Amino acid sequence: AQSVSQHNHHVILSEAASLELGCNYSYGGTVNLFWYVQYPGQHLQLLLKYFSGDPLVKGIKGFEAEFIKSKFSFNLRKPSVQWSDTAEYFCAVNGYQKVTFGIGTKLQVIP
Amino acid sequence: GAGVSQSPRYKVAKRGQDVALRCDPISGHVSLFWYQQALGQGPEFLTYFQNEAQLDKSGLPSDRFFAERPEGSVSTLKIQRTQQEDSAVYLCASSAQGPNNSPLHFGNGTRLTVT
């Protein structure tokens, strides 16, 4: 069975601070990895994805994530957050057909 | 183009009532998923369709939950004899191919409250 663990459930940052959200997964085979974001009042949308190739993946709005296979990790980073990044962030893994989500991290950016 | 559409947006049901939740995926998308998201939790997988075939229903919590996609497009999630623990947001997502090849596109969800 596959599972996802997100370490930080609620993060508060000031604008321009750097962000790193942890994500670890459990699955024995080849995986696809995702970060989804849910802005207040909106639906879940894809932030970035890793299917294969370069383990450093760049997404929308300046976000990036690095797949480290040996650590079963896919941490999300952004060098300088903005107030508009306030949202809930979900890490997800797909090993076989089913996409499994983490519990989510609520990010609050203070102007 | 149009995204994934779910209806109704909100549904209040009395305990014991049956409910039906509808999902219109993006046109042409092969795969369709249903998820349940309780308050403060991440989406939990319920079931997965590839075209009209239900390939995985391992996440359905009980035999009161039933999903169908008879023509490989619109899908309905039915919950019989609703219980208070069924209160959650029900999310539908579609993808162009299988989940191994393309990401999920989500609808806004249906918020079900069972009183």
Short mmCIF file of N, CA, C and O in Angstrom, two decimals, chain A residues 12-111:
data_model
loop_
_atom_site.label_atom_id
_atom_site.label_comp_id
_atom_site.label_asym_id
_atom_site.label_seq_id
_atom_site.Cartn_x
_atom_site.Cartn_y
_atom_site.Cartn_z
N ILE A 12 3.27 29.33 9.30
CA ILE A 12 3.04 30.78 9.19
C ILE A 12 4.36 31.45 8.85
O ILE A 12 5.36 31.24 9.55
N LEU A 13 4.37 32.21 7.77
CA LEU A 13 5.59 32.89 7.32
C LEU A 13 5.29 34.35 7.01
O LEU A 13 4.16 34.68 6.64
N SER A 14 6.31 35.16 7.12
CA SER A 14 6.20 36.54 6.66
C SER A 14 6.54 36.58 5.18
O SER A 14 7.29 35.72 4.67
N GLU A 15 6.00 37.57 4.49
CA GLU A 15 6.33 37.73 3.07
C GLU A 15 7.84 37.82 2.89
O GLU A 15 8.54 38.42 3.70
N ALA A 16 8.33 37.24 1.80
CA ALA A 16 9.74 37.20 1.41
C ALA A 16 10.52 36.11 2.13
O ALA A 16 11.69 35.86 1.79
N ALA A 17 9.91 35.44 3.10
CA ALA A 17 10.60 34.33 3.75
C ALA A 17 10.68 33.15 2.79
O ALA A 17 9.89 33.03 1.85
N SER A 18 11.61 32.24 3.06
CA SER A 18 11.74 31.04 2.23
C SER A 18 10.85 29.94 2.80
O SER A 18 10.58 29.88 4.00
N LEU A 19 10.40 29.09 1.89
CA LEU A 19 9.46 28.03 2.27
C LEU A 19 10.04 26.67 1.91
O LEU A 19 10.60 26.49 0.84
N GLU A 20 9.87 25.72 2.83
CA GLU A 20 10.11 24.32 2.49
C GLU A 20 9.09 23.48 3.23
O GLU A 20 9.01 23.52 4.47
N LEU A 21 8.30 22.73 2.49
CA LEU A 21 7.30 21.83 3.05
C LEU A 21 7.75 20.40 2.81
O LEU A 21 8.03 20.01 1.68
N GLY A 22 7.78 19.63 3.89
CA GLY A 22 8.26 18.26 3.78
C GLY A 22 7.20 17.28 3.34
O GLY A 22 6.02 17.42 3.67
N CYS A 23 7.62 16.30 2.55
CA CYS A 23 6.74 15.24 2.10
C CYS A 23 7.55 13.96 1.97
O CYS A 23 8.56 13.95 1.27
N ASN A 24 7.12 12.91 2.62
CA ASN A 24 7.71 11.59 2.46
C ASN A 24 6.63 10.61 2.04
O ASN A 24 5.49 10.73 2.45
N TYR A 25 7.01 9.65 1.23
CA TYR A 25 6.03 8.69 0.75
C TYR A 25 6.53 7.28 1.02
O TYR A 25 7.72 7.05 1.28
N SER A 26 5.59 6.37 0.95
CA SER A 26 5.92 4.97 1.12
C SER A 26 5.31 4.20 -0.04
O SER A 26 4.10 4.22 -0.23
N TYR A 27 6.18 3.60 -0.84
CA TYR A 27 5.73 2.74 -1.95
C TYR A 27 6.95 2.01 -2.48
O TYR A 27 8.00 2.59 -2.62
N GLY A 28 6.79 0.74 -2.77
CA GLY A 28 7.93 -0.07 -3.13
C GLY A 28 8.41 0.02 -4.56
O GLY A 28 9.51 -0.42 -4.87
N GLY A 29 7.60 0.59 -5.45
CA GLY A 29 7.97 0.59 -6.86
C GLY A 29 8.16 1.99 -7.41
O GLY A 29 8.42 2.94 -6.69
N THR A 30 8.05 2.09 -8.73
CA THR A 30 8.18 3.38 -9.41
C THR A 30 6.98 4.26 -9.09
O THR A 30 5.84 3.79 -9.11
N VAL A 31 7.25 5.52 -8.80
CA VAL A 31 6.16 6.41 -8.40
C VAL A 31 6.11 7.66 -9.27
O VAL A 31 7.12 8.06 -9.84
N ASN A 32 4.93 8.22 -9.32
CA ASN A 32 4.76 9.59 -9.81
C ASN A 32 4.39 10.44 -8.60
O ASN A 32 3.67 9.98 -7.71
N LEU A 33 4.91 11.66 -8.55
CA LEU A 33 4.72 12.51 -7.37
C LEU A 33 4.16 13.85 -7.77
O LEU A 33 4.46 14.37 -8.84
N PHE A 34 3.34 14.40 -6.89
CA PHE A 34 2.63 15.64 -7.20
C PHE A 34 2.57 16.54 -5.97
O PHE A 34 2.57 16.08 -4.83
N TRP A 35 2.47 17.82 -6.23
CA TRP A 35 2.01 18.78 -5.24
C TRP A 35 0.79 19.48 -5.83
O TRP A 35 0.85 19.97 -6.97
N TYR A 36 -0.29 19.49 -5.05
CA TYR A 36 -1.50 20.21 -5.41
C TYR A 36 -1.69 21.35 -4.42
O TYR A 36 -1.28 21.27 -3.26
N VAL A 37 -2.35 22.40 -4.88
CA VAL A 37 -2.61 23.56 -4.03
C VAL A 37 -4.10 23.89 -4.07
O VAL A 37 -4.76 23.71 -5.10
N GLN A 38 -4.62 24.31 -2.93
CA GLN A 38 -6.02 24.73 -2.86
C GLN A 38 -6.05 26.13 -2.26
O GLN A 38 -5.83 26.29 -1.04
N TYR A 39 -6.29 27.13 -3.10
CA TYR A 39 -6.43 28.51 -2.61
C TYR A 39 -7.81 28.67 -1.98
O TYR A 39 -8.73 27.92 -2.31
N PRO A 40 -7.95 29.59 -1.06
CA PRO A 40 -9.24 29.77 -0.37
C PRO A 40 -10.41 29.89 -1.35
O PRO A 40 -10.37 30.72 -2.26
N GLY A 41 -11.40 29.04 -1.17
CA GLY A 41 -12.60 29.09 -2.00
C GLY A 41 -12.46 28.50 -3.38
O GLY A 41 -13.38 28.58 -4.19
N GLN A 42 -11.31 27.91 -3.68
CA GLN A 42 -11.10 27.34 -5.00
C GLN A 42 -10.90 25.83 -4.93
O GLN A 42 -10.76 25.27 -3.86
N HIS A 43 -10.89 25.21 -6.11
CA HIS A 43 -10.69 23.76 -6.15
C HIS A 43 -9.19 23.43 -6.14
O HIS A 43 -8.34 24.29 -6.37
N LEU A 44 -8.91 22.18 -5.85
CA LEU A 44 -7.54 21.69 -5.91
C LEU A 44 -6.98 21.84 -7.32
O LEU A 44 -7.65 21.50 -8.30
N GLN A 45 -5.76 22.33 -7.41
CA GLN A 45 -5.14 22.43 -8.72
C GLN A 45 -3.68 22.01 -8.64
O GLN A 45 -3.03 22.13 -7.60
N LEU A 46 -3.18 21.54 -9.77
CA LEU A 46 -1.82 21.02 -9.83
C LEU A 46 -0.80 22.14 -9.72
O LEU A 46 -0.89 23.14 -10.43
N LEU A 47 0.18 21.95 -8.84
CA LEU A 47 1.27 22.92 -8.69
C LEU A 47 2.49 22.45 -9.49
O LEU A 47 3.10 23.22 -10.21
N LEU A 48 2.83 21.17 -9.33
CA LEU A 48 3.91 20.58 -10.11
C LEU A 48 3.82 19.07 -10.00
O LEU A 48 3.13 18.53 -9.15
N LYS A 49 4.57 18.41 -10.91
CA LYS A 49 4.53 16.94 -10.95
C LYS A 49 5.90 16.40 -11.33
O LYS A 49 6.67 17.05 -12.02
N TYR A 50 6.16 15.20 -10.85
CA TYR A 50 7.34 14.45 -11.25
C TYR A 50 6.87 13.10 -11.78
O TYR A 50 6.24 12.32 -11.06
N PHE A 51 7.24 12.82 -13.04
CA PHE A 51 6.97 11.51 -13.64
C PHE A 51 8.28 10.76 -13.86
O PHE A 51 8.39 9.57 -13.56
N SER A 52 9.28 11.44 -14.40
CA SER A 52 10.58 10.83 -14.64
C SER A 52 11.55 11.94 -15.02
O SER A 52 11.17 13.09 -15.17
N GLY A 53 12.83 11.57 -15.17
CA GLY A 53 13.82 12.55 -15.63
C GLY A 53 14.43 13.34 -14.49
O GLY A 53 14.66 12.82 -13.40
N ASP A 54 14.67 14.61 -14.75
CA ASP A 54 15.32 15.50 -13.79
C ASP A 54 14.56 15.51 -12.47
O ASP A 54 13.38 15.83 -12.44
N PRO A 55 15.22 15.14 -11.36
CA PRO A 55 14.50 15.07 -10.08
C PRO A 55 14.14 16.44 -9.50
O PRO A 55 13.36 16.52 -8.57
N LEU A 56 14.72 17.50 -10.06
CA LEU A 56 14.35 18.84 -9.63
C LEU A 56 13.28 19.36 -10.58
O LEU A 56 13.54 19.59 -11.76
N VAL A 57 12.09 19.54 -10.04
CA VAL A 57 10.94 19.88 -10.87
C VAL A 57 10.50 21.31 -10.57
O VAL A 57 10.38 21.69 -9.40
N LYS A 58 10.27 22.06 -11.62
CA LYS A 58 9.79 23.43 -11.43
C LYS A 58 8.32 23.51 -11.79
O LYS A 58 7.86 22.93 -12.78
N GLY A 59 7.57 24.22 -10.96
CA GLY A 59 6.14 24.36 -11.19
C GLY A 59 5.74 25.80 -11.42
O GLY A 59 6.57 26.64 -11.72
N ILE A 60 4.45 26.05 -11.22
CA ILE A 60 3.94 27.41 -11.41
C ILE A 60 4.28 28.29 -10.22
O ILE A 60 4.61 27.80 -9.14
N LYS A 61 4.28 29.59 -10.46
CA LYS A 61 4.41 30.61 -9.41
C LYS A 61 5.72 30.49 -8.63
O LYS A 61 5.76 30.83 -7.45
N GLY A 62 6.77 30.00 -9.26
CA GLY A 62 8.08 29.97 -8.63
C GLY A 62 8.33 28.81 -7.68
O GLY A 62 9.37 28.76 -7.01
N PHE A 63 7.41 27.87 -7.62
CA PHE A 63 7.59 26.71 -6.77
C PHE A 63 8.47 25.67 -7.45
O PHE A 63 8.46 25.55 -8.68
N GLU A 64 9.19 24.90 -6.65
CA GLU A 64 9.95 23.77 -7.15
C GLU A 64 9.94 22.66 -6.11
O GLU A 64 9.64 22.89 -4.93
N ALA A 65 10.24 21.45 -6.56
CA ALA A 65 10.31 20.32 -5.64
C ALA A 65 11.42 19.41 -6.12
O ALA A 65 11.69 19.30 -7.31
N GLU A 66 12.02 18.72 -5.16
CA GLU A 66 13.12 17.81 -5.49
C GLU A 66 12.77 16.40 -5.04
O GLU A 66 12.44 16.18 -3.86
N PHE A 67 12.84 15.48 -5.99
CA PHE A 67 12.60 14.06 -5.71
C PHE A 67 13.92 13.45 -5.28
O PHE A 67 14.89 13.43 -6.06
N ILE A 68 13.99 12.96 -4.04
CA ILE A 68 15.19 12.25 -3.57
C ILE A 68 14.77 10.82 -3.29
O ILE A 68 14.15 10.51 -2.27
N LYS A 69 15.09 9.94 -4.23
CA LYS A 69 14.62 8.57 -4.18
C LYS A 69 15.11 7.85 -2.92
O LYS A 69 14.37 7.10 -2.29
N SER A 70 16.36 8.09 -2.55
CA SER A 70 16.94 7.38 -1.41
C SER A 70 16.28 7.76 -0.11
O SER A 70 16.31 7.00 0.87
N LYS A 71 15.67 8.93 -0.08
CA LYS A 71 15.00 9.40 1.14
C LYS A 71 13.48 9.29 1.02
O LYS A 71 12.77 9.69 1.95
N PHE A 72 12.99 8.80 -0.10
CA PHE A 72 11.54 8.72 -0.35
C PHE A 72 10.89 10.08 -0.06
O PHE A 72 9.84 10.17 0.58
N SER A 73 11.54 11.14 -0.54
CA SER A 73 11.04 12.48 -0.23
C SER A 73 10.77 13.28 -1.50
O SER A 73 11.35 13.02 -2.56
N PHE A 74 9.90 14.26 -1.35
CA PHE A 74 9.53 15.15 -2.47
C PHE A 74 9.13 16.48 -1.84
O PHE A 74 7.98 16.88 -1.85
N ASN A 75 10.12 17.18 -1.31
CA ASN A 75 9.86 18.43 -0.58
C ASN A 75 9.60 19.58 -1.53
O ASN A 75 10.25 19.71 -2.57
N LEU A 76 8.69 20.44 -1.12
CA LEU A 76 8.30 21.61 -1.91
C LEU A 76 9.06 22.83 -1.40
O LEU A 76 9.15 23.04 -0.17
N ARG A 77 9.56 23.67 -2.32
CA ARG A 77 10.31 24.85 -1.91
C ARG A 77 9.90 26.07 -2.73
O ARG A 77 9.45 25.96 -3.88
N LYS A 78 10.08 27.22 -2.08
CA LYS A 78 9.96 28.50 -2.80
C LYS A 78 10.87 29.48 -2.06
O LYS A 78 10.79 29.61 -0.84
N PRO A 79 11.75 30.18 -2.80
CA PRO A 79 12.74 31.04 -2.14
C PRO A 79 12.13 32.23 -1.41
O PRO A 79 12.66 32.68 -0.40
N SER A 80 11.02 32.76 -1.94
CA SER A 80 10.47 33.98 -1.36
C SER A 80 8.94 33.96 -1.53
O SER A 80 8.44 34.11 -2.64
N VAL A 81 8.23 33.75 -0.42
CA VAL A 81 6.77 33.60 -0.52
C VAL A 81 6.09 34.97 -0.58
O VAL A 81 6.62 35.98 -0.10
N GLN A 82 4.89 34.95 -1.15
CA GLN A 82 4.06 36.15 -1.24
C GLN A 82 2.76 35.90 -0.50
O GLN A 82 2.37 34.74 -0.28
N TRP A 83 2.08 36.98 -0.16
CA TRP A 83 0.80 36.86 0.54
C TRP A 83 -0.17 35.99 -0.26
O TRP A 83 -0.94 35.21 0.31
N SER A 84 -0.09 36.06 -1.58
CA SER A 84 -1.01 35.30 -2.44
C SER A 84 -0.72 33.80 -2.41
O SER A 84 -1.48 33.01 -2.99
N ASP A 85 0.36 33.38 -1.77
CA ASP A 85 0.65 31.95 -1.64
C ASP A 85 -0.10 31.32 -0.47
O ASP A 85 -0.02 30.10 -0.28
N THR A 86 -0.82 32.12 0.28
CA THR A 86 -1.65 31.58 1.36
C THR A 86 -2.64 30.58 0.78
O THR A 86 -3.45 30.91 -0.09
N ALA A 87 -2.55 29.34 1.25
CA ALA A 87 -3.33 28.26 0.66
C ALA A 87 -3.04 26.98 1.44
O ALA A 87 -2.24 26.96 2.38
N GLU A 88 -3.69 25.90 1.02
CA GLU A 88 -3.38 24.58 1.58
C GLU A 88 -2.68 23.77 0.50
O GLU A 88 -3.11 23.75 -0.66
N TYR A 89 -1.61 23.09 0.90
CA TYR A 89 -0.76 22.37 -0.04
C TYR A 89 -0.80 20.87 0.28
O TYR A 89 -0.62 20.47 1.43
N PHE A 90 -1.03 20.09 -0.77
CA PHE A 90 -1.14 18.65 -0.61
C PHE A 90 -0.08 17.95 -1.46
O PHE A 90 0.01 18.19 -2.67
N CYS A 91 0.65 17.06 -0.83
CA CYS A 91 1.57 16.18 -1.54
C CYS A 91 0.80 14.91 -1.91
O CYS A 91 -0.07 14.47 -1.13
N ALA A 92 1.08 14.33 -3.07
CA ALA A 92 0.37 13.13 -3.50
C ALA A 92 1.32 12.20 -4.23
O ALA A 92 2.27 12.63 -4.88
N VAL A 93 1.04 10.91 -4.12
CA VAL A 93 1.85 9.89 -4.78
C VAL A 93 0.95 8.95 -5.55
O VAL A 93 -0.16 8.63 -5.12
N ASN A 94 1.43 8.53 -6.71
CA ASN A 94 0.71 7.56 -7.52
C ASN A 94 1.66 6.43 -7.86
O ASN A 94 2.60 6.62 -8.63
N GLY A 95 1.40 5.26 -7.25
CA GLY A 95 2.25 4.12 -7.57
C GLY A 95 1.59 3.22 -8.59
O GLY A 95 2.20 2.76 -9.53
N TYR A 96 0.32 2.96 -8.39
CA TYR A 96 -0.43 2.12 -9.31
C TYR A 96 -1.87 2.62 -9.36
O TYR A 96 -2.63 2.35 -8.46
N GLN A 97 -2.19 3.37 -10.38
CA GLN A 97 -3.55 3.82 -10.64
C GLN A 97 -4.11 4.76 -9.59
O GLN A 97 -4.62 5.82 -9.88
N LYS A 98 -4.01 4.39 -8.33
CA LYS A 98 -4.64 5.18 -7.28
C LYS A 98 -3.70 6.31 -6.87
O LYS A 98 -2.51 6.09 -6.64
N VAL A 99 -4.21 7.53 -6.75
CA VAL A 99 -3.42 8.66 -6.27
C VAL A 99 -3.76 8.87 -4.80
O VAL A 99 -4.93 9.08 -4.46
N THR A 100 -2.74 8.81 -3.95
CA THR A 100 -2.92 8.95 -2.51
C THR A 100 -2.39 10.31 -2.07
O THR A 100 -1.28 10.69 -2.44
N PHE A 101 -3.17 11.01 -1.25
CA PHE A 101 -2.84 12.34 -0.79
C PHE A 101 -2.38 12.35 0.66
O PHE A 101 -2.80 11.52 1.47
N GLY A 102 -1.54 13.32 0.98
CA GLY A 102 -1.20 13.59 2.36
C GLY A 102 -2.29 14.40 3.03
O GLY A 102 -3.28 14.78 2.40
N ILE A 103 -2.10 14.67 4.32
CA ILE A 103 -3.12 15.36 5.11
C ILE A 103 -3.21 16.84 4.77
O ILE A 103 -4.20 17.50 5.07
N GLY A 104 -2.17 17.38 4.15
CA GLY A 104 -2.18 18.78 3.76
C GLY A 104 -1.43 19.67 4.74
O GLY A 104 -1.33 19.37 5.94
N THR A 105 -0.89 20.77 4.22
CA THR A 105 -0.23 21.79 5.04
C THR A 105 -0.87 23.14 4.74
O THR A 105 -0.90 23.55 3.57
N LYS A 106 -1.38 23.77 5.78
CA LYS A 106 -1.96 25.11 5.61
C LYS A 106 -0.85 26.14 5.76
O LYS A 106 -0.18 26.19 6.79
N LEU A 107 -0.65 26.90 4.70
CA LEU A 107 0.35 27.97 4.72
C LEU A 107 -0.34 29.31 4.84
O LEU A 107 -1.23 29.63 4.05
N GLN A 108 0.07 30.08 5.84
CA GLN A 108 -0.43 31.43 6.00
C GLN A 108 0.74 32.38 5.86
O GLN A 108 1.73 32.28 6.60
N VAL A 109 0.65 33.30 4.88
CA VAL A 109 1.71 34.28 4.67
C VAL A 109 1.21 35.62 5.17
O VAL A 109 0.17 36.12 4.75
N ILE A 110 2.00 36.19 6.07
CA ILE A 110 1.62 37.47 6.69
C ILE A 110 2.28 38.60 5.93
O ILE A 110 3.49 38.57 5.72
N PRO A 111 1.50 39.61 5.50
CA PRO A 111 2.09 40.72 4.72
C PRO A 111 3.11 41.50 5.55
O PRO A 111 3.03 41.55 6.78
#
